[in-house]
PDB file of C-alpha atoms in Angstrom:
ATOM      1  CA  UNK A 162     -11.821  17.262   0.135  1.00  0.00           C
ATOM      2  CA  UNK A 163     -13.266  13.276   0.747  1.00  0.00           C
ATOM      3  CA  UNK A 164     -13.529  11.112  -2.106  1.00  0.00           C
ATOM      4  CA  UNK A 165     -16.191   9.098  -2.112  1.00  0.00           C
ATOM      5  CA  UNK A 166     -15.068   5.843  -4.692  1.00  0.00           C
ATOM      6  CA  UNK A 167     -18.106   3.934  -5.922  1.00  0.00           C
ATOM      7  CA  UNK A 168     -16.505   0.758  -6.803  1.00  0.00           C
ATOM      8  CA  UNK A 169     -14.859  -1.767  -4.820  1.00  0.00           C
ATOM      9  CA  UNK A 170     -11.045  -1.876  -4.979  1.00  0.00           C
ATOM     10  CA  UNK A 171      -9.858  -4.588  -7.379  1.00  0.00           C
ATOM     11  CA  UNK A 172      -7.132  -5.627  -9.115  1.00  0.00           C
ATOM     12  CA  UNK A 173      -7.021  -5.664 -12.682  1.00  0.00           C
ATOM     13  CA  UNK A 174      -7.248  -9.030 -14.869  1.00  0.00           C
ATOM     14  CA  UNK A 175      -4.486  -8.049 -16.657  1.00  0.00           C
ATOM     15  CA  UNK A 176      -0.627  -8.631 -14.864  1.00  0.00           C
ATOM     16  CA  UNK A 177       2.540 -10.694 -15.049  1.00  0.00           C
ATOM     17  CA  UNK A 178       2.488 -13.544 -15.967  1.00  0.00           C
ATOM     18  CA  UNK A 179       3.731 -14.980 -12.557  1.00  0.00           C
ATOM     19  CA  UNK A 180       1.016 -13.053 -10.582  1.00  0.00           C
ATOM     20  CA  UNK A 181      -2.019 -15.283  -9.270  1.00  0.00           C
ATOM     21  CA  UNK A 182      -5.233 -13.363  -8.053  1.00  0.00           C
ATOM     22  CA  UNK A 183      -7.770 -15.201  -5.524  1.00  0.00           C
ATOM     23  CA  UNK A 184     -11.741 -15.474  -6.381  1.00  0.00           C
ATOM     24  CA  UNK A 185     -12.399 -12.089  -5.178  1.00  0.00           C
ATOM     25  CA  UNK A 186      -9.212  -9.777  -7.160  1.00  0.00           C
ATOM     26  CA  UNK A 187      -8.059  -8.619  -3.923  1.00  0.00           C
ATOM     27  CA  UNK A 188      -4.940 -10.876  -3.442  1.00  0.00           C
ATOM     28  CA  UNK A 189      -2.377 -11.078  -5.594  1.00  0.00           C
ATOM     29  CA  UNK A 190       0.591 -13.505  -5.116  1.00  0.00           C
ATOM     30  CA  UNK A 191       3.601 -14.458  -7.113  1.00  0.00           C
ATOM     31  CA  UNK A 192       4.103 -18.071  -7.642  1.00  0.00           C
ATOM     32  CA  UNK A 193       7.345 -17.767  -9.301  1.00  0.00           C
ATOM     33  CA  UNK A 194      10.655 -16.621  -9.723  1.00  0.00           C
ATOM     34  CA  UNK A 195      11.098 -12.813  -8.286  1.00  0.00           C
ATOM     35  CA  UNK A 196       9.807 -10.615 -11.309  1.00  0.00           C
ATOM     36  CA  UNK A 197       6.960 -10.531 -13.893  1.00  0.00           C
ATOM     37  CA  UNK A 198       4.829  -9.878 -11.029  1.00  0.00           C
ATOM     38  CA  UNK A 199       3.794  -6.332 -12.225  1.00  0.00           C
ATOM     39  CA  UNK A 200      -0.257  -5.499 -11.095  1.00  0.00           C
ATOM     40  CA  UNK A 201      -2.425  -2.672 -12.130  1.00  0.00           C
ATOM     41  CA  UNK A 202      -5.652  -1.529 -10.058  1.00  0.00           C
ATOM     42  CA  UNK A 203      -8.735  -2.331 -11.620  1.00  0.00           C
ATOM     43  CA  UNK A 204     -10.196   0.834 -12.288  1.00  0.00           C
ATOM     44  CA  UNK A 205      -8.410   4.368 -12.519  1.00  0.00           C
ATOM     45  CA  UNK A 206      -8.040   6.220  -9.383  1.00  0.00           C
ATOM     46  CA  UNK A 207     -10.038   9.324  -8.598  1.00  0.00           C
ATOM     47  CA  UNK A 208      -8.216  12.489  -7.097  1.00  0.00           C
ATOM     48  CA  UNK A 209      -7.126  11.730  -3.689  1.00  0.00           C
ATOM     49  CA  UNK A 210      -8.395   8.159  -3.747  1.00  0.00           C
ATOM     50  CA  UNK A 211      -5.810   6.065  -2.538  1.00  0.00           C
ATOM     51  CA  UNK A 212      -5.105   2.366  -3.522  1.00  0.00           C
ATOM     52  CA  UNK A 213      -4.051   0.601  -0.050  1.00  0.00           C
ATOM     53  CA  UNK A 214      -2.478  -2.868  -0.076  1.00  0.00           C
ATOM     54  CA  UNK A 215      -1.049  -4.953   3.185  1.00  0.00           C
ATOM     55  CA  UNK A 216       1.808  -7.138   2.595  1.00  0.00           C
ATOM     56  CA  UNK A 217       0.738 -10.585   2.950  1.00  0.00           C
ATOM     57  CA  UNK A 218       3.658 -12.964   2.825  1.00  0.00           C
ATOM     58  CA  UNK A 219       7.369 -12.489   2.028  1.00  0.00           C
ATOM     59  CA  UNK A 220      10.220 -14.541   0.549  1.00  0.00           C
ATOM     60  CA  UNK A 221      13.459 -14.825   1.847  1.00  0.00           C
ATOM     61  CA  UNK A 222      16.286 -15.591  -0.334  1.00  0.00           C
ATOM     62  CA  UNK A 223      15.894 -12.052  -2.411  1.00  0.00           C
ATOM     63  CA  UNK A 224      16.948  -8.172  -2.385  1.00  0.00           C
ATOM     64  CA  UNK A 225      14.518  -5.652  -3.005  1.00  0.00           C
ATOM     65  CA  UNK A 226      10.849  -5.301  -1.906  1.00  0.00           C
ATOM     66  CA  UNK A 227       7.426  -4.511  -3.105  1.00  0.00           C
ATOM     67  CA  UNK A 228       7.530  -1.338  -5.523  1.00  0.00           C
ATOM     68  CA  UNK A 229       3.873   1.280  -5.937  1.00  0.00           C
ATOM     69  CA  UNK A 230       3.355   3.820  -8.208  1.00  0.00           C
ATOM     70  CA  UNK A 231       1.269   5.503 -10.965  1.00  0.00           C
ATOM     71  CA  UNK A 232       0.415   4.670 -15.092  1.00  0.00           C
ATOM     72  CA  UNK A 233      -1.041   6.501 -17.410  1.00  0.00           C
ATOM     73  CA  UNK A 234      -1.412   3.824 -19.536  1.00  0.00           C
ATOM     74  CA  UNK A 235      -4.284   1.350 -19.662  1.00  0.00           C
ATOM     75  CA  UNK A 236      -3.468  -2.074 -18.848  1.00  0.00           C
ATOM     76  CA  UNK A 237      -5.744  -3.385 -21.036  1.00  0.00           C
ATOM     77  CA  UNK A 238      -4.159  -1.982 -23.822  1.00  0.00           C
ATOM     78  CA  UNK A 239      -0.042  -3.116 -23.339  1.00  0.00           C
ATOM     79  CA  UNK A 240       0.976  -5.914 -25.832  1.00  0.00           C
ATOM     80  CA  UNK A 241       2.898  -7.419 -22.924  1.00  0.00           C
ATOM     81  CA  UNK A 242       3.014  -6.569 -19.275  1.00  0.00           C
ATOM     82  CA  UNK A 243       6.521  -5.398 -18.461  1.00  0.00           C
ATOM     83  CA  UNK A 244       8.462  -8.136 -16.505  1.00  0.00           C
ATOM     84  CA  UNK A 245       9.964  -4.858 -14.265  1.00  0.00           C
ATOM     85  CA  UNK A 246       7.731  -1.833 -13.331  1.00  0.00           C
ATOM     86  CA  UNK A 247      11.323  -0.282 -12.780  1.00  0.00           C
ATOM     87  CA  UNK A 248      12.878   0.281 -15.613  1.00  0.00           C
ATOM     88  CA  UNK A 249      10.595  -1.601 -18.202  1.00  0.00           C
ATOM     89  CA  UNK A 250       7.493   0.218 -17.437  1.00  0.00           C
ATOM     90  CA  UNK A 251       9.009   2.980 -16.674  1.00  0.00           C
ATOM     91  CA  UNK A 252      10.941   3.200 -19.490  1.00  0.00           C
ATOM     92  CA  UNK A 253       7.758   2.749 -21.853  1.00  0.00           C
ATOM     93  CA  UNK A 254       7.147   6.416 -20.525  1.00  0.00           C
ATOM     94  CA  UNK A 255       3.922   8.055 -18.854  1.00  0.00           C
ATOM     95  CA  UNK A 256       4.652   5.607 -15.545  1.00  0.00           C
ATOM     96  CA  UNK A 257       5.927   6.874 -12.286  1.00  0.00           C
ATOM     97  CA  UNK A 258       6.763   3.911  -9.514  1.00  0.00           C
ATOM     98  CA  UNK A 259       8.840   3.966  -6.452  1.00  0.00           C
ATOM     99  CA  UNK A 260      10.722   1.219  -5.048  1.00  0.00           C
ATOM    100  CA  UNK A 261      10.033   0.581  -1.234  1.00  0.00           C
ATOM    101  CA  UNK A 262      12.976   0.104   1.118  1.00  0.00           C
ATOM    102  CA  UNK A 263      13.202  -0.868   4.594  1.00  0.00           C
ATOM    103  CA  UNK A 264      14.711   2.446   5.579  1.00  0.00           C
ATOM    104  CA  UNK A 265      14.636   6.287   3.885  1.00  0.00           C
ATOM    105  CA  UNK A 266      11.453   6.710   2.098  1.00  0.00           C
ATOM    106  CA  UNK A 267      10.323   9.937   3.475  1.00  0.00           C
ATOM    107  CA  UNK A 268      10.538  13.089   0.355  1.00  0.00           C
ATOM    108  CA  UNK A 269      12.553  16.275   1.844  1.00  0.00           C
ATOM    109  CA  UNK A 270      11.629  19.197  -0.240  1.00  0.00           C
ATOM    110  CA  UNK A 271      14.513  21.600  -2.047  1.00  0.00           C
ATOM    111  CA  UNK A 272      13.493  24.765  -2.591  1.00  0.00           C
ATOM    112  CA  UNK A 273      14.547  25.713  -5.973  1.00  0.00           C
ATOM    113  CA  UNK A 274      16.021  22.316  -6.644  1.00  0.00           C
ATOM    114  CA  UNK A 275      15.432  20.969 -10.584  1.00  0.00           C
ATOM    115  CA  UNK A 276      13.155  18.446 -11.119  1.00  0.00           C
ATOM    116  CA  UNK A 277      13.996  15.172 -12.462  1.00  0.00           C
ATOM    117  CA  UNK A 278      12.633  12.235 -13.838  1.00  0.00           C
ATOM    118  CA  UNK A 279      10.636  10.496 -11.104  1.00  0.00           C
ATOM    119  CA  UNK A 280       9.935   6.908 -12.826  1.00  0.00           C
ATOM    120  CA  UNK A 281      12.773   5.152 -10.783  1.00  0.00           C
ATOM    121  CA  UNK A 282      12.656   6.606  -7.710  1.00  0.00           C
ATOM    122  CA  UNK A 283      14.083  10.165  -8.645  1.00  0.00           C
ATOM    123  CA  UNK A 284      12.538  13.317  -7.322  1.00  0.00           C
ATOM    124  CA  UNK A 285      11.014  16.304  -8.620  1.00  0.00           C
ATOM    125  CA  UNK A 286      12.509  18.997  -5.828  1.00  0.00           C
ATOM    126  CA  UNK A 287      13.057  16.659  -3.248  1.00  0.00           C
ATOM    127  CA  UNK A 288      15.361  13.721  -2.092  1.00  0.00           C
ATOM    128  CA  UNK A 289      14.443  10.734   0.236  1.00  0.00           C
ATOM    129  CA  UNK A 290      15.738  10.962   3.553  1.00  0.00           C
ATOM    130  CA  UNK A 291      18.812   9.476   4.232  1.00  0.00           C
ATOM    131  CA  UNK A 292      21.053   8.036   1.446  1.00  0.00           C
ATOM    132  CA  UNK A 293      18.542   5.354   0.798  1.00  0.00           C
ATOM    133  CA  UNK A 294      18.616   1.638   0.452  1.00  0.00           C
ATOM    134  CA  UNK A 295      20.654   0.550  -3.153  1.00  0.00           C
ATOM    135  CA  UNK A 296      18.582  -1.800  -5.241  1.00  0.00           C
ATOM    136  CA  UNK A 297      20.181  -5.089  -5.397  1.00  0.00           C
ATOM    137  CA  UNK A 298      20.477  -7.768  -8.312  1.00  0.00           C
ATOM    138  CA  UNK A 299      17.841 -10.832  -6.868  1.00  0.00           C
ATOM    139  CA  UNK A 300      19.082 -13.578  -5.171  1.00  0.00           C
ATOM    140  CA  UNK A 301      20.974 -12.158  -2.146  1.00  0.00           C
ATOM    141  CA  UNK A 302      20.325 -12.690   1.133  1.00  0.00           C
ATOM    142  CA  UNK A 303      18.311  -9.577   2.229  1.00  0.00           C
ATOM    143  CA  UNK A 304      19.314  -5.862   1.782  1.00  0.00           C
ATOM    144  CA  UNK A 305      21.111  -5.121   4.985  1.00  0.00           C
ATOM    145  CA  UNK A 306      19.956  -2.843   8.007  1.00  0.00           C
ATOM    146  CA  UNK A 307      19.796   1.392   8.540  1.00  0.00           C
ATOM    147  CA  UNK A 308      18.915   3.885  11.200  1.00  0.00           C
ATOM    148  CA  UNK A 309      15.555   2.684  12.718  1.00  0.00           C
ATOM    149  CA  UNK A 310      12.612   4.682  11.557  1.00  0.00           C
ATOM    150  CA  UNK A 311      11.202   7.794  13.661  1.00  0.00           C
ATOM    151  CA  UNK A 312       7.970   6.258  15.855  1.00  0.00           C
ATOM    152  CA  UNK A 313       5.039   8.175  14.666  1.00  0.00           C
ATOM    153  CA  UNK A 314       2.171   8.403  17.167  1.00  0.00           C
ATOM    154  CA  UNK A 315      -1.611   9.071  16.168  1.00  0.00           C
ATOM    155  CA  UNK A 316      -3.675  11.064  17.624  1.00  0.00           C
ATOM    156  CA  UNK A 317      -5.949  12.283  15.025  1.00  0.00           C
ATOM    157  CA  UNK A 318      -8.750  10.021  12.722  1.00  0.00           C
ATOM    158  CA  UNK A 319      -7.665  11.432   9.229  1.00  0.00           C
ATOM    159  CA  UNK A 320      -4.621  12.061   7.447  1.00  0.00           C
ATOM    160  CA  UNK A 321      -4.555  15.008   5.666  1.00  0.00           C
ATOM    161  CA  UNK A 322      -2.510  15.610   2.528  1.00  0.00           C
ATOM    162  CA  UNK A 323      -3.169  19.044   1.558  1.00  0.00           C
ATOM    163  CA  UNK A 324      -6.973  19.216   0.727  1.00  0.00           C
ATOM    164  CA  UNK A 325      -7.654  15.374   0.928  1.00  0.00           C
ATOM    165  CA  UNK A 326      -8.551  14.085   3.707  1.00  0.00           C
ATOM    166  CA  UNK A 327      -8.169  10.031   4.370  1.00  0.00           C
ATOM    167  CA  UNK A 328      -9.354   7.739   7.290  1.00  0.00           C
ATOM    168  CA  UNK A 329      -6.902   6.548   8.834  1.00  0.00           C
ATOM    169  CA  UNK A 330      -8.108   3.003  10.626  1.00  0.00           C
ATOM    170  CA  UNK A 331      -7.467   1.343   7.445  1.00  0.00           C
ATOM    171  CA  UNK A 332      -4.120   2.746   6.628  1.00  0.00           C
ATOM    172  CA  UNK A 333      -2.306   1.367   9.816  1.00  0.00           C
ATOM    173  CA  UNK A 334      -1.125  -2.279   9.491  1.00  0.00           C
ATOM    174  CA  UNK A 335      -2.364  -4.994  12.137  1.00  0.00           C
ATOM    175  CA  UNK A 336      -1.216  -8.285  13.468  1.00  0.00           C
ATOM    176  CA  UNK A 337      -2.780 -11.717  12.922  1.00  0.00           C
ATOM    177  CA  UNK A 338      -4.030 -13.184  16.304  1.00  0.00           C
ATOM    178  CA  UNK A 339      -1.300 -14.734  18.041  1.00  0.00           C
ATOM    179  CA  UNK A 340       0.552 -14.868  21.385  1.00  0.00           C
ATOM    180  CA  UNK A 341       2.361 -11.957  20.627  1.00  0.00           C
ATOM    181  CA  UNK A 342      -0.602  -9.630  18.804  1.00  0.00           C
ATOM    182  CA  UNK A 343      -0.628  -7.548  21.696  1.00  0.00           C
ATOM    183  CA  UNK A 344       2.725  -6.425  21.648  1.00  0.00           C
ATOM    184  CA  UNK A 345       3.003  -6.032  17.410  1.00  0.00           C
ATOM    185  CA  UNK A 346      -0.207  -4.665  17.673  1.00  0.00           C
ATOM    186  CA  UNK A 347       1.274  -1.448  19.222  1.00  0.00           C
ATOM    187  CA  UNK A 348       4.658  -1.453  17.232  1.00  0.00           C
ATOM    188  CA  UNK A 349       2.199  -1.179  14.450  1.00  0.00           C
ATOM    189  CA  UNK A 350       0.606   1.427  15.830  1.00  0.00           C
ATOM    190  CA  UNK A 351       3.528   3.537  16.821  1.00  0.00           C
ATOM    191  CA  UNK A 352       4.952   3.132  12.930  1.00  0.00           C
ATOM    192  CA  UNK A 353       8.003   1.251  14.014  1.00  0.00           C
ATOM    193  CA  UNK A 354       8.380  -1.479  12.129  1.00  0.00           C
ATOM    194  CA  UNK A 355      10.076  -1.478   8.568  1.00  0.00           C
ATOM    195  CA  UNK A 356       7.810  -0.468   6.060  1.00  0.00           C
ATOM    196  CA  UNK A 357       8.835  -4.167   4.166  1.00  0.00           C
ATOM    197  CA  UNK A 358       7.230  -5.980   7.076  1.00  0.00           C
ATOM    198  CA  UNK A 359       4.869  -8.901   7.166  1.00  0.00           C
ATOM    199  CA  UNK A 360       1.386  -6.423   7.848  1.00  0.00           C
ATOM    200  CA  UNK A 361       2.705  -3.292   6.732  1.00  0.00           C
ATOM    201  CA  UNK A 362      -0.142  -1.158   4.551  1.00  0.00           C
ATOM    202  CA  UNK A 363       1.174   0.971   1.545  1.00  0.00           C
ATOM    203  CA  UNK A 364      -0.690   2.943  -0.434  1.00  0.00           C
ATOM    204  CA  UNK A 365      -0.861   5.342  -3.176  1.00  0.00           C
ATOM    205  CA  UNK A 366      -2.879   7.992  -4.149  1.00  0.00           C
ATOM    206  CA  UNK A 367      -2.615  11.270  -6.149  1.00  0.00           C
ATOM    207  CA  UNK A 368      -3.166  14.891  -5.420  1.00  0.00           C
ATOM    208  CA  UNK A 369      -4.448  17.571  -7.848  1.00  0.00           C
ATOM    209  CA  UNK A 370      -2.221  20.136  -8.577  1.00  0.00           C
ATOM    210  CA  UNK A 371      -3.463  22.848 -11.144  1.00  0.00           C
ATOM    211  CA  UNK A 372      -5.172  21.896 -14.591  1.00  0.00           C
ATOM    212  CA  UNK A 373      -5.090  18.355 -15.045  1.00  0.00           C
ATOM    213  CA  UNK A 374      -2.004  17.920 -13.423  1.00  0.00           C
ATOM    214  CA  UNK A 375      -0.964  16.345 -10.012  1.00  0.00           C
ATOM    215  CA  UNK A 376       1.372  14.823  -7.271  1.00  0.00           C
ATOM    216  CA  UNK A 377       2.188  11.205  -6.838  1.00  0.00           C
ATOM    217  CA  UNK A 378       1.974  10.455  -2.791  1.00  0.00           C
ATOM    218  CA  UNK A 379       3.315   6.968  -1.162  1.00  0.00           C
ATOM    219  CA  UNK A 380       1.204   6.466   2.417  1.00  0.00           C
ATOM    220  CA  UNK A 381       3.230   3.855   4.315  1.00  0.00           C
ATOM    221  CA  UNK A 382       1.684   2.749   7.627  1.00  0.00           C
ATOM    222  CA  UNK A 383      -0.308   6.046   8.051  1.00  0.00           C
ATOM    223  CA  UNK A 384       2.396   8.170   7.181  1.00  0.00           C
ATOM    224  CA  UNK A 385       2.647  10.328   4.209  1.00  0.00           C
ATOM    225  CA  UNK A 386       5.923  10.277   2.509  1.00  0.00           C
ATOM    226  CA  UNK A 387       5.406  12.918   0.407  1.00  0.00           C
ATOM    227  CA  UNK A 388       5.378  13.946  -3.268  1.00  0.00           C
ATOM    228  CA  UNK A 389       7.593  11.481  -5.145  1.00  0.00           C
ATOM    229  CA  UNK A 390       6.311  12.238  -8.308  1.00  0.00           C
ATOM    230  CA  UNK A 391       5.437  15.777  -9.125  1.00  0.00           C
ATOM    231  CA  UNK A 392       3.047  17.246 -11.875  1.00  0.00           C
ATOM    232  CA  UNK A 393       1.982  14.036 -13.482  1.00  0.00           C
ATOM    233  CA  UNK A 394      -0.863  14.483 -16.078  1.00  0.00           C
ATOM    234  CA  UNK A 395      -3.661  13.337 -14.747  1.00  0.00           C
ATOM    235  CA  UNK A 396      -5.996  13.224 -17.704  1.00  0.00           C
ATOM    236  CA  UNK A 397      -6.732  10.116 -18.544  1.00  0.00           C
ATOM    237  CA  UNK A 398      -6.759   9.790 -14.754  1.00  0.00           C
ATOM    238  CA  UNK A 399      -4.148   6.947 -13.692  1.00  0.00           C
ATOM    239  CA  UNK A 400      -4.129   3.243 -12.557  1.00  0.00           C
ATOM    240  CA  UNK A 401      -2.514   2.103  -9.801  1.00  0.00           C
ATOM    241  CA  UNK A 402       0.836  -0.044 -10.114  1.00  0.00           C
ATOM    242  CA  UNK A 403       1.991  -2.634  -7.945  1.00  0.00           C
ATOM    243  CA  UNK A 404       5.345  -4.777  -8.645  1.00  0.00           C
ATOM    244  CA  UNK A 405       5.363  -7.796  -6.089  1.00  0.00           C
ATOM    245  CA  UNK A 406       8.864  -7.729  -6.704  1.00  0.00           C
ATOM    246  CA  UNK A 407      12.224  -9.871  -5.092  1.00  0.00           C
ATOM    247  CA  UNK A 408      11.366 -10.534  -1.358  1.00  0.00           C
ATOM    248  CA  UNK A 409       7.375  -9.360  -1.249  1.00  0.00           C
ATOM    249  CA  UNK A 410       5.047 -12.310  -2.238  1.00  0.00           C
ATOM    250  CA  UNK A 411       1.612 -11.814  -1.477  1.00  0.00           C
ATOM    251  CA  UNK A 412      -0.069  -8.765  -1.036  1.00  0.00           C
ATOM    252  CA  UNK A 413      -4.164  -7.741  -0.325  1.00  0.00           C
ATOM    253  CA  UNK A 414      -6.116  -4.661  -1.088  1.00  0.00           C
ATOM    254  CA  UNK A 415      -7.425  -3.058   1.900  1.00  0.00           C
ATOM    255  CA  UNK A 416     -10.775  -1.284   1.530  1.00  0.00           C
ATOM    256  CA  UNK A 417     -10.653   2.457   2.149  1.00  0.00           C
ATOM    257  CA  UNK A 418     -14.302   4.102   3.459  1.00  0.00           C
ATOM    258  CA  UNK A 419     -14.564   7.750   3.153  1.00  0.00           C
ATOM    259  CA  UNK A 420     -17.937   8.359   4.019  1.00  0.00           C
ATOM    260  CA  UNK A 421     -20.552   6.516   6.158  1.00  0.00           C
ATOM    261  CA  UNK A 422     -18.879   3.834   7.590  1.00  0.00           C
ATOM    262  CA  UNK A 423     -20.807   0.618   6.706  1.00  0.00           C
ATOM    263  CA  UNK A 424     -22.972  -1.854   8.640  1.00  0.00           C
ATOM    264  CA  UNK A 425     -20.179  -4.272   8.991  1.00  0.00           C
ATOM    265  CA  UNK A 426     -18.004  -1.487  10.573  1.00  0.00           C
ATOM    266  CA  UNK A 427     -19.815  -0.615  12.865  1.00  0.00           C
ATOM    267  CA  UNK A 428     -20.922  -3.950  14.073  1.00  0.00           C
ATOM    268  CA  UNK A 429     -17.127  -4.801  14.092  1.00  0.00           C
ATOM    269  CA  UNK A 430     -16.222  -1.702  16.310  1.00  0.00           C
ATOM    270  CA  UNK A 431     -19.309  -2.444  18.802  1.00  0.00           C
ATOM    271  CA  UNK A 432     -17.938  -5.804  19.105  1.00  0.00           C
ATOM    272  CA  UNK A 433     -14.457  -4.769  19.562  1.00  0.00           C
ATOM    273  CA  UNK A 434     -15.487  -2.135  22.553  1.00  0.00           C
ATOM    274  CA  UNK A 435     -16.550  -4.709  24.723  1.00  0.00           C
ATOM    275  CA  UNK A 436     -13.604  -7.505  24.526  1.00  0.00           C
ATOM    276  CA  UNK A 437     -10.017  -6.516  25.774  1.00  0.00           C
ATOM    277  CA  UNK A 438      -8.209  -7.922  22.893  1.00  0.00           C
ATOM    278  CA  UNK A 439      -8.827  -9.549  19.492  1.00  0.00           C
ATOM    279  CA  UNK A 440      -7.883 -12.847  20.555  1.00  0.00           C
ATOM    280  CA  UNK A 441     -11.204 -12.997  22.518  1.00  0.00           C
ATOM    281  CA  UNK A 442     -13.340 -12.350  19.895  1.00  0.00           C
ATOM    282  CA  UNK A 443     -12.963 -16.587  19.049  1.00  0.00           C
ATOM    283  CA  UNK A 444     -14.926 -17.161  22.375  1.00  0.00           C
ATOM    284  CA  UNK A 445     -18.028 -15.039  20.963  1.00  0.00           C
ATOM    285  CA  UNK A 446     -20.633 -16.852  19.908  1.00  0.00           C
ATOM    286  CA  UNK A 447     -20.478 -14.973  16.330  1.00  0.00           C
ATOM    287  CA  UNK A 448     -20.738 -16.385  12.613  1.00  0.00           C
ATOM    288  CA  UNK A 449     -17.192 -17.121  11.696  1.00  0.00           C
ATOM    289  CA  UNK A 450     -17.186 -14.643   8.619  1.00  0.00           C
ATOM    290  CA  UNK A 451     -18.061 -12.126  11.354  1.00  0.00           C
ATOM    291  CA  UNK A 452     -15.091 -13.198  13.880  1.00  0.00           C
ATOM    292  CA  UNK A 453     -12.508 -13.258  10.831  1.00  0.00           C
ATOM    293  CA  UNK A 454     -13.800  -9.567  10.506  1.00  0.00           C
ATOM    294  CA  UNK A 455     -13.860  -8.236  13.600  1.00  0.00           C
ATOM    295  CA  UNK A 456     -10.047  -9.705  13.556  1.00  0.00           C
ATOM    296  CA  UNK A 457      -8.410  -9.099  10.703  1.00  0.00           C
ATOM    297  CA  UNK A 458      -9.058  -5.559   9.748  1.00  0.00           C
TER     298      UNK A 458
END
């Protein structure tokens, strides 16, 4: 199963009141404080269609990171955007979000184990791996270290969750061009850097299960975490949440094709078969909106 979306990815007018969204709805960034930063997508999400962002810029100075998930509630129709996704909107009930930590966000299935509430980060038959990372009051001074991550290498174009099938050339993270993109480039690749990072792509998506019911899956980097939220309702289908919460600033939705790859993709990947790296794609004698895309995605 391929989903073929027929908008493009946006997010929605309505969020916190200290979110700021570029010309285009594809960047959101928090001016403010560390909270009221809470941002729905646009649209509702179609099964397995997954809503990809890249962290943009961070803050230092706070505990806790950026925070995805699922509502069943229309934006457009809340009184007041909640200044937390966890608890407030979770608390207002038909939301599921999970907070994501620099270590330990991989789902282990329990057979047999009882289901739980999964709005703040609990699990319906399954646990995170690890003990996890605590969530911190803001205004500490970063959330401490863990066991480095397991390196994940790639060998196949999709990622497969079941019956969906995703591309996965979006759903890695890249560096910016610099004098060390060649080496980040392939930590990137390889999955091991934190999920928190500066570049780092997150999405989230959901899977049918049954009659109008499904599971909530968090894609960090490639890499499917799991179900963290098990037999949502799925009718009216969901929106996308996004908290830029505590130490996550600025984040960017990354377009997802699941069909024919367009025009400007495959221009891009002729372009990038004949150069050894990205940084000498500035030599070519290209329109610049064509060199920042041949770069940067």
């Amino acid at each position: 199963m391929e989903p073929v979306p027929d908008q493009f990815m946006e997010f929605h007018p309505i969020h916190g009141t200290n979110v700021r969204l570029d010309d285009s709805g594809t960047q959101a960034t928090r001016v403010e404080s560390f909270a009221n930063a809470v941002c729905f997508s646009k649209h509702p999400l179609k099964p397995g269609e997954i809503f990809l962002i890249e962290i943009e810029d961070k803050e230092l100075g706070w505990c806790g990171h950026l925070r995805v998930g699922l509502t069943a509630r229309d934006p457009g129709n809340l009184e007041v955007v909640p200044e937390y996704s966890i608890p407030d909107l979770v608390d207002l009930g038909d939301s599921w979000v999970f907070a994501i930590t620099r270590n330990h966000n991989k789902i282990i299935e329990e057979l047999g184990a009882v289901g739980q509430e999964a709005g703040d980060g609990g699990l319906a038959g399954g646990h995170r791996l690890g003990r996890g990372e605590g969530e911190e009051r803001p205004g500490g001074e970063g959330d401490g270290g863990g066991d480095s991550k397991p390196k994940t290498f790639f060998t196949d174009s999709h990622l497969y969750i079941e019956n969906i099938r995703i591309p996965r050339d979006k759903l890695v993270g890249r560096s910016r061009p610099g004098c060390f993109s060649h080496i980040l480039d392939d930590l990137y690749k390889t999955n091991a850097l934190p999920p928190t990072a500066r570049r780092s792509r997150i999405g989230v998506l959901y899977v049918p299960k049954g009659q109008n019911l499904g599971d909530m899956h968090i894609v960090i980097n490639g890499e499917d975490m799991g179900a963290s939220a098990k037999g949502i309702p799925t009718i009216p289908p969901p929106h996308a949440v996004v908290d830029i919460f505590a130490a996550t600033k600025c984040v960017r939705i990354v377009q997802v094709e699941y069909g024919f790859e367009s025009l400007q993709t495959l221009c891009r990947k002729a372009v990038q078969k004949h150069i050894v790296h990205r940084m000498a794609i500035d030599w070519l004698e290209l329109p610049e909106a064509l060199k920042h895309y041949c770069k940067y995605e």
